[in-house]
């Protein structure tokens, strides 16, 4: 089975001309979650960035199955580490999602070119990233009775649709 086609970084990313929203998954582990998130990116026009190490191969059948036949509509870029993402996007464009955050995702102002960053399914974002970007952390409210977090694809969906709403659903079909 062939690997998914990758998109090289665009010179527009991180500039005022960047009109896309970006979703970054740092070390995702579960192929169906990433495939579902890829489908969300195709539906919203967001670009998907994966930061290694990945818990799967890009030719994983579960990954492809979850993304269905939408993969040709997904901009997909692979980064060796988070430093490559930081080299492209200004700190002010980054919104990092964590259960350890204090600011609710719905209370933030999102703009085209913003980057929504999510950690791995089992551990979230590393403590080093959370500490370094404490002022950029966002949380999605949940009831804490017996629940530590929501599924990664659900979290991305909440945040991505709120960001896209604030960008007036740019590019949506009528």
Tab-separated table of N, CA, C and O in Angstrom, residues 73-166:
chain	number	residue	atom	x	y	z
A	73	UNK	N	-7.851	15.530	-0.966
A	73	UNK	CA	-8.261	16.889	-0.589
A	73	UNK	C	-7.614	17.369	0.712
A	73	UNK	O	-8.007	18.400	1.246
A	74	UNK	N	-6.659	16.610	1.217
A	74	UNK	CA	-5.995	16.945	2.474
A	74	UNK	C	-4.572	17.400	2.182
A	74	UNK	O	-3.798	16.666	1.571
A	75	UNK	N	-4.265	18.628	2.598
A	75	UNK	CA	-2.869	19.051	2.589
A	75	UNK	C	-2.213	18.426	3.800
A	75	UNK	O	-2.649	18.642	4.930
A	76	UNK	N	-1.186	17.624	3.593
A	76	UNK	CA	-0.551	16.866	4.664
A	76	UNK	C	0.952	17.115	4.640
A	76	UNK	O	1.609	16.885	3.627
A	77	UNK	N	1.476	17.601	5.748
A	77	UNK	CA	2.909	17.860	5.862
A	77	UNK	C	3.450	17.132	7.083
A	77	UNK	O	2.826	17.147	8.145
A	78	UNK	N	4.613	16.519	6.916
A	78	UNK	CA	5.273	15.778	7.983
A	78	UNK	C	6.475	16.583	8.476
A	78	UNK	O	7.261	17.085	7.670
A	79	UNK	N	6.585	16.714	9.791
A	79	UNK	CA	7.698	17.447	10.410
A	79	UNK	C	8.481	16.490	11.296
A	79	UNK	O	7.876	15.694	12.030
A	80	UNK	N	9.792	16.607	11.297
A	80	UNK	CA	10.636	15.731	12.119
A	80	UNK	C	10.484	16.020	13.608
A	80	UNK	O	10.620	15.128	14.434
A	81	UNK	N	10.214	17.272	13.945
A	81	UNK	CA	10.045	17.652	15.342
A	81	UNK	C	9.258	18.959	15.410
A	81	UNK	O	8.999	19.602	14.393
A	82	UNK	N	8.882	19.342	16.628
A	82	UNK	CA	8.061	20.547	16.790
A	82	UNK	C	8.850	21.810	16.457
A	82	UNK	O	8.264	22.825	16.074
A	83	UNK	N	10.167	21.755	16.560
A	83	UNK	CA	11.005	22.907	16.202
A	83	UNK	C	10.782	23.314	14.740
A	83	UNK	O	10.839	24.504	14.414
A	84	UNK	N	10.511	22.368	13.880
A	84	UNK	CA	10.225	22.702	12.477
A	84	UNK	C	8.923	23.492	12.353
A	84	UNK	O	8.818	24.389	11.523
A	85	UNK	N	7.946	23.181	13.176
A	85	UNK	CA	6.688	23.935	13.184
A	85	UNK	C	6.951	25.348	13.704
A	85	UNK	O	6.497	26.339	13.115
A	86	UNK	N	7.712	25.447	14.786
A	86	UNK	CA	8.043	26.751	15.367
A	86	UNK	C	8.835	27.634	14.404
A	86	UNK	O	8.723	28.861	14.457
A	87	UNK	N	9.615	27.027	13.541
A	87	UNK	CA	10.403	27.791	12.575
A	87	UNK	C	9.518	28.424	11.502
A	87	UNK	O	9.907	29.413	10.872
A	88	UNK	N	8.333	27.889	11.319
A	88	UNK	CA	7.414	28.395	10.290
A	88	UNK	C	6.432	29.408	10.860
A	88	UNK	O	6.171	30.441	10.245
A	89	UNK	N	5.870	29.104	12.019
A	89	UNK	CA	4.769	29.891	12.565
A	89	UNK	C	5.197	30.693	13.796
A	89	UNK	O	5.852	30.156	14.691
A	90	UNK	N	4.767	31.946	13.850
A	90	UNK	CA	5.043	32.792	15.013
A	90	UNK	C	4.308	32.251	16.235
A	90	UNK	O	3.218	31.674	16.126
A	91	UNK	N	4.880	32.470	17.385
A	91	UNK	CA	4.283	32.056	18.649
A	91	UNK	C	2.838	32.545	18.775
A	91	UNK	O	1.965	31.838	19.266
A	92	UNK	N	2.570	33.763	18.315
A	92	UNK	CA	1.235	34.357	18.439
A	92	UNK	C	0.191	33.655	17.578
A	92	UNK	O	-1.004	33.866	17.773
A	93	UNK	N	0.618	32.815	16.640
A	93	UNK	CA	-0.317	32.075	15.794
A	93	UNK	C	-0.672	30.713	16.385
A	93	UNK	O	-1.593	30.048	15.929
A	94	UNK	N	0.073	30.303	17.418
A	94	UNK	CA	-0.089	28.967	17.985
A	94	UNK	C	-1.126	28.939	19.099
A	94	UNK	O	-1.128	29.799	19.983
A	95	UNK	N	-1.987	27.940	19.048
A	95	UNK	CA	-2.962	27.651	20.096
A	95	UNK	C	-2.747	26.188	20.461
A	95	UNK	O	-3.042	25.301	19.660
A	96	UNK	N	-2.214	25.929	21.642
A	96	UNK	CA	-1.908	24.573	22.071
A	96	UNK	C	-3.006	24.092	23.019
A	96	UNK	O	-3.364	24.798	23.971
A	97	UNK	N	-3.521	22.908	22.766
A	97	UNK	CA	-4.660	22.390	23.513
A	97	UNK	C	-4.215	21.370	24.548
A	97	UNK	O	-3.449	20.459	24.252
A	98	UNK	N	-4.711	21.571	25.784
A	98	UNK	CA	-4.301	20.712	26.885
A	98	UNK	C	-5.355	20.741	27.985
A	98	UNK	O	-5.997	21.770	28.216
A	99	UNK	N	-5.480	19.629	28.676
A	99	UNK	CA	-6.363	19.592	29.842
A	99	UNK	C	-5.762	20.410	30.990
A	99	UNK	O	-6.448	20.693	31.955
A	100	UNK	N	-4.497	20.816	30.872
A	100	UNK	CA	-3.821	21.605	31.903
A	100	UNK	C	-3.966	23.114	31.683
A	100	UNK	O	-3.434	23.903	32.453
A	101	UNK	N	-4.649	23.515	30.632
A	101	UNK	CA	-4.771	24.938	30.293
A	101	UNK	C	-5.774	25.640	31.192
A	101	UNK	O	-6.618	25.007	31.830
A	102	UNK	N	-5.699	26.962	31.208
A	102	UNK	CA	-6.637	27.780	31.986
A	102	UNK	C	-7.610	28.549	31.104
A	102	UNK	O	-8.661	28.956	31.552
A	103	UNK	N	-7.244	28.783	29.850
A	103	UNK	CA	-8.108	29.571	28.973
A	103	UNK	C	-8.962	28.652	28.104
A	103	UNK	O	-8.457	27.755	27.434
A	104	UNK	N	-10.255	28.890	28.115
A	104	UNK	CA	-11.191	28.100	27.325
A	104	UNK	C	-11.004	28.396	25.839
A	104	UNK	O	-10.836	29.549	25.437
A	105	UNK	N	-11.044	27.358	25.019
A	105	UNK	CA	-10.842	27.500	23.579
A	105	UNK	C	-11.855	28.453	22.939
A	105	UNK	O	-11.557	29.115	21.956
A	106	UNK	N	-13.052	28.552	23.487
A	106	UNK	CA	-14.100	29.388	22.905
A	106	UNK	C	-13.933	30.861	23.270
A	106	UNK	O	-14.626	31.710	22.732
A	107	UNK	N	-13.009	31.166	24.187
A	107	UNK	CA	-12.770	32.552	24.599
A	107	UNK	C	-11.583	33.173	23.872
A	107	UNK	O	-11.176	34.281	24.200
A	108	UNK	N	-11.042	32.465	22.909
A	108	UNK	CA	-9.879	32.947	22.142
A	108	UNK	C	-10.337	33.534	20.819
A	108	UNK	O	-11.361	33.130	20.277
A	109	UNK	N	-9.553	34.464	20.314
A	109	UNK	CA	-9.802	35.018	18.984
A	109	UNK	C	-8.911	34.279	17.991
A	109	UNK	O	-7.694	34.230	18.159
A	110	UNK	N	-9.542	33.675	16.988
A	110	UNK	CA	-8.811	32.934	15.956
A	110	UNK	C	-8.855	33.732	14.658
A	110	UNK	O	-9.840	34.407	14.362
A	111	UNK	N	-7.786	33.589	13.891
A	111	UNK	CA	-7.677	34.289	12.610
A	111	UNK	C	-7.113	33.338	11.562
A	111	UNK	O	-6.456	32.343	11.904
A	112	UNK	N	-7.315	33.648	10.285
A	112	UNK	CA	-6.669	32.839	9.246
A	112	UNK	C	-5.165	32.774	9.498
A	112	UNK	O	-4.558	33.746	9.951
A	113	UNK	N	-4.596	31.630	9.244
A	113	UNK	CA	-3.176	31.420	9.483
A	113	UNK	C	-2.867	30.880	10.864
A	113	UNK	O	-1.721	30.550	11.159
A	114	UNK	N	-3.886	30.762	11.728
A	114	UNK	CA	-3.654	30.241	13.067
A	114	UNK	C	-3.411	28.731	13.034
A	114	UNK	O	-3.831	28.026	12.113
A	115	UNK	N	-2.750	28.272	14.085
A	115	UNK	CA	-2.295	26.893	14.174
A	115	UNK	C	-2.842	26.274	15.457
A	115	UNK	O	-2.585	26.781	16.550
A	116	UNK	N	-3.593	25.192	15.327
A	116	UNK	CA	-4.176	24.482	16.453
A	116	UNK	C	-3.317	23.248	16.715
A	116	UNK	O	-3.203	22.378	15.856
A	117	UNK	N	-2.709	23.181	17.883
A	117	UNK	CA	-1.721	22.146	18.198
A	117	UNK	C	-2.271	21.194	19.255
A	117	UNK	O	-2.716	21.637	20.321
A	118	UNK	N	-2.181	19.900	18.971
A	118	UNK	CA	-2.694	18.862	19.862
A	118	UNK	C	-1.619	17.818	20.120
A	118	UNK	O	-0.845	17.476	19.229
A	119	UNK	N	-1.614	17.266	21.325
A	119	UNK	CA	-0.655	16.235	21.691
A	119	UNK	C	-1.172	14.839	21.405
A	119	UNK	O	-2.272	14.657	20.888
A	120	UNK	N	-0.379	13.871	21.790
A	120	UNK	CA	-0.720	12.465	21.547
A	120	UNK	C	-1.912	12.042	22.393
A	120	UNK	O	-2.213	12.650	23.420
A	121	UNK	N	-2.573	11.005	21.943
A	121	UNK	CA	-3.799	10.542	22.590
A	121	UNK	C	-3.595	10.124	24.037
A	121	UNK	O	-4.449	10.388	24.882
A	122	UNK	N	-2.497	9.453	24.355
A	122	UNK	CA	-2.330	8.891	25.696
A	122	UNK	C	-1.723	9.854	26.705
A	122	UNK	O	-1.938	9.688	27.897
A	123	UNK	N	-0.970	10.859	26.242
A	123	UNK	CA	-0.256	11.729	27.178
A	123	UNK	C	-0.459	13.211	26.927
A	123	UNK	O	0.002	14.036	27.705
A	124	UNK	N	-1.105	13.572	25.844
A	124	UNK	CA	-1.261	14.986	25.525
A	124	UNK	C	0.071	15.598	25.121
A	124	UNK	O	0.971	14.911	24.647
A	125	UNK	N	0.193	16.899	25.337
A	125	UNK	CA	1.430	17.609	25.019
A	125	UNK	C	2.462	17.365	26.121
A	125	UNK	O	2.119	17.308	27.299
A	126	UNK	N	3.718	17.266	25.738
A	126	UNK	CA	4.796	17.110	26.712
A	126	UNK	C	4.829	18.307	27.645
A	126	UNK	O	4.496	19.433	27.258
A	127	UNK	N	5.261	18.079	28.880
A	127	UNK	CA	5.313	19.153	29.872
A	127	UNK	C	6.222	20.293	29.424
A	127	UNK	O	5.945	21.453	29.721
A	128	UNK	N	7.274	19.996	28.687
A	128	UNK	CA	8.185	21.044	28.201
A	128	UNK	C	7.435	22.015	27.297
A	128	UNK	O	7.573	23.235	27.426
A	129	UNK	N	6.632	21.501	26.392
A	129	UNK	CA	5.832	22.370	25.516
A	129	UNK	C	4.797	23.139	26.318
A	129	UNK	O	4.588	24.329	26.097
A	130	UNK	N	4.133	22.477	27.252
A	130	UNK	CA	3.120	23.157	28.061
A	130	UNK	C	3.729	24.298	28.856
A	130	UNK	O	3.144	25.376	28.952
A	131	UNK	N	4.897	24.096	29.411
A	131	UNK	CA	5.558	25.154	30.181
A	131	UNK	C	6.011	26.301	29.280
A	131	UNK	O	5.825	27.470	29.606
A	132	UNK	N	6.600	25.964	28.158
A	132	UNK	CA	7.116	26.987	27.246
A	132	UNK	C	6.011	27.820	26.613
A	132	UNK	O	6.193	28.986	26.308
A	133	UNK	N	4.845	27.214	26.429
A	133	UNK	CA	3.728	27.898	25.773
A	133	UNK	C	2.536	28.068	26.715
A	133	UNK	O	1.388	28.083	26.276
A	134	UNK	N	2.809	28.239	27.999
A	134	UNK	CA	1.741	28.333	28.996
A	134	UNK	C	0.714	29.413	28.642
A	134	UNK	O	-0.488	29.227	28.829
A	135	UNK	N	1.171	30.522	28.088
A	135	UNK	CA	0.267	31.618	27.719
A	135	UNK	C	-0.534	31.324	26.451
A	135	UNK	O	-1.461	32.056	26.121
A	136	UNK	N	-0.218	30.234	25.768
A	136	UNK	CA	-0.890	29.875	24.514
A	136	UNK	C	-1.726	28.603	24.670
A	136	UNK	O	-2.238	28.076	23.682
A	137	UNK	N	-1.885	28.118	25.903
A	137	UNK	CA	-2.641	26.886	26.152
A	137	UNK	C	-4.141	27.153	26.178
A	137	UNK	O	-4.596	28.149	26.742
A	138	UNK	N	-4.893	26.235	25.591
A	138	UNK	CA	-6.361	26.308	25.552
A	138	UNK	C	-6.923	24.983	26.061
A	138	UNK	O	-6.334	23.934	25.865
A	139	UNK	N	-8.101	25.045	26.674
A	139	UNK	CA	-8.752	23.812	27.110
A	139	UNK	C	-10.177	23.747	26.603
A	139	UNK	O	-10.799	24.765	26.312
A	140	UNK	N	-10.658	22.540	26.493
A	140	UNK	CA	-12.032	22.272	26.087
A	140	UNK	C	-12.743	21.751	27.333
A	140	UNK	O	-12.341	20.728	27.888
A	141	UNK	N	-13.757	22.469	27.807
A	141	UNK	CA	-14.414	22.061	29.054
A	141	UNK	C	-15.027	20.661	28.964
A	141	UNK	O	-15.614	20.286	27.947
A	142	UNK	N	-14.830	19.912	30.023
A	142	UNK	CA	-15.471	18.601	30.182
A	142	UNK	C	-15.845	18.435	31.649
A	142	UNK	O	-15.307	19.121	32.510
A	143	UNK	N	-16.754	17.538	31.900
A	143	UNK	CA	-17.044	17.153	33.281
A	143	UNK	C	-15.929	16.226	33.722
A	143	UNK	O	-15.511	15.346	32.986
A	144	UNK	N	-15.423	16.413	34.904
A	144	UNK	CA	-14.285	15.620	35.380
A	144	UNK	C	-14.703	14.350	36.116
A	144	UNK	O	-13.858	13.608	36.583
A	145	UNK	N	-15.985	14.089	36.199
A	145	UNK	CA	-16.455	12.903	36.893
A	145	UNK	C	-16.192	11.669	36.025
A	145	UNK	O	-16.915	11.397	35.085
A	146	UNK	N	-15.101	10.977	36.317
A	146	UNK	CA	-14.785	9.740	35.608
A	146	UNK	C	-14.233	9.920	34.210
A	146	UNK	O	-14.056	8.943	33.492
A	147	UNK	N	-13.945	11.164	33.791
A	147	UNK	CA	-13.426	11.409	32.443
A	147	UNK	C	-12.198	12.305	32.541
A	147	UNK	O	-12.247	13.373	33.150
A	148	UNK	N	-11.081	11.846	31.958
A	148	UNK	CA	-9.846	12.638	31.968
A	148	UNK	C	-9.775	13.585	30.769
A	148	UNK	O	-9.228	14.674	30.855
A	149	UNK	N	-10.311	13.119	29.644
A	149	UNK	CA	-10.212	13.911	28.410
A	149	UNK	C	-11.202	13.359	27.397
A	149	UNK	O	-11.804	12.311	27.613
A	150	UNK	N	-11.336	14.076	26.282
A	150	UNK	CA	-12.162	13.573	25.189
A	150	UNK	C	-11.245	13.030	24.100
A	150	UNK	O	-10.042	13.293	24.082
A	151	UNK	N	-11.814	12.283	23.192
A	151	UNK	CA	-11.074	11.717	22.071
A	151	UNK	C	-10.392	12.828	21.271
A	151	UNK	O	-10.951	13.912	21.096
A	152	UNK	N	-9.195	12.557	20.777
A	152	UNK	CA	-8.422	13.551	20.039
A	152	UNK	C	-9.196	14.103	18.837
A	152	UNK	O	-9.232	15.318	18.622
A	153	UNK	N	-9.821	13.241	18.070
A	153	UNK	CA	-10.571	13.712	16.898
A	153	UNK	C	-11.740	14.598	17.322
A	153	UNK	O	-12.051	15.587	16.642
A	154	UNK	N	-12.368	14.287	18.444
A	154	UNK	CA	-13.454	15.139	18.952
A	154	UNK	C	-12.915	16.498	19.384
A	154	UNK	O	-13.534	17.529	19.117
A	155	UNK	N	-11.766	16.506	20.053
A	155	UNK	CA	-11.159	17.765	20.498
A	155	UNK	C	-10.792	18.640	19.296
A	155	UNK	O	-11.069	19.843	19.286
A	156	UNK	N	-10.182	18.036	18.296
A	156	UNK	CA	-9.827	18.799	17.092
A	156	UNK	C	-11.078	19.352	16.436
A	156	UNK	O	-11.111	20.513	16.007
A	157	UNK	N	-12.130	18.560	16.383
A	157	UNK	CA	-13.377	19.013	15.781
A	157	UNK	C	-13.937	20.237	16.499
A	157	UNK	O	-14.311	21.229	15.856
A	158	UNK	N	-13.988	20.193	17.827
A	158	UNK	CA	-14.490	21.335	18.608
A	158	UNK	C	-13.692	22.592	18.278
A	158	UNK	O	-14.253	23.643	17.952
A	159	UNK	N	-12.390	22.488	18.395
A	159	UNK	CA	-11.518	23.654	18.221
A	159	UNK	C	-11.493	24.144	16.774
A	159	UNK	O	-11.559	25.350	16.518
A	160	UNK	N	-11.389	23.230	15.835
A	160	UNK	CA	-11.293	23.618	14.428
A	160	UNK	C	-12.570	24.310	13.960
A	160	UNK	O	-12.508	25.340	13.278
A	161	UNK	N	-13.716	23.790	14.340
A	161	UNK	CA	-14.959	24.425	13.908
A	161	UNK	C	-15.180	25.783	14.578
A	161	UNK	O	-15.733	26.691	13.971
A	162	UNK	N	-14.727	25.940	15.810
A	162	UNK	CA	-14.813	27.263	16.442
A	162	UNK	C	-13.890	28.248	15.737
A	162	UNK	O	-14.284	29.386	15.452
A	163	UNK	N	-12.678	27.829	15.434
A	163	UNK	CA	-11.749	28.711	14.725
A	163	UNK	C	-12.288	29.053	13.335
A	163	UNK	O	-12.246	30.214	12.912
A	164	UNK	N	-12.812	28.061	12.644
A	164	UNK	CA	-13.351	28.294	11.298
A	164	UNK	C	-14.581	29.206	11.361
A	164	UNK	O	-14.764	30.080	10.526
A	165	UNK	N	-15.417	29.041	12.398
A	165	UNK	CA	-16.580	29.915	12.569
A	165	UNK	C	-16.128	31.357	12.717
A	165	UNK	O	-16.674	32.259	12.097
A	166	UNK	N	-15.090	31.566	13.540
A	166	UNK	CA	-14.593	32.921	13.742
A	166	UNK	C	-13.963	33.492	12.470
A	166	UNK	O	-13.854	34.720	12.332
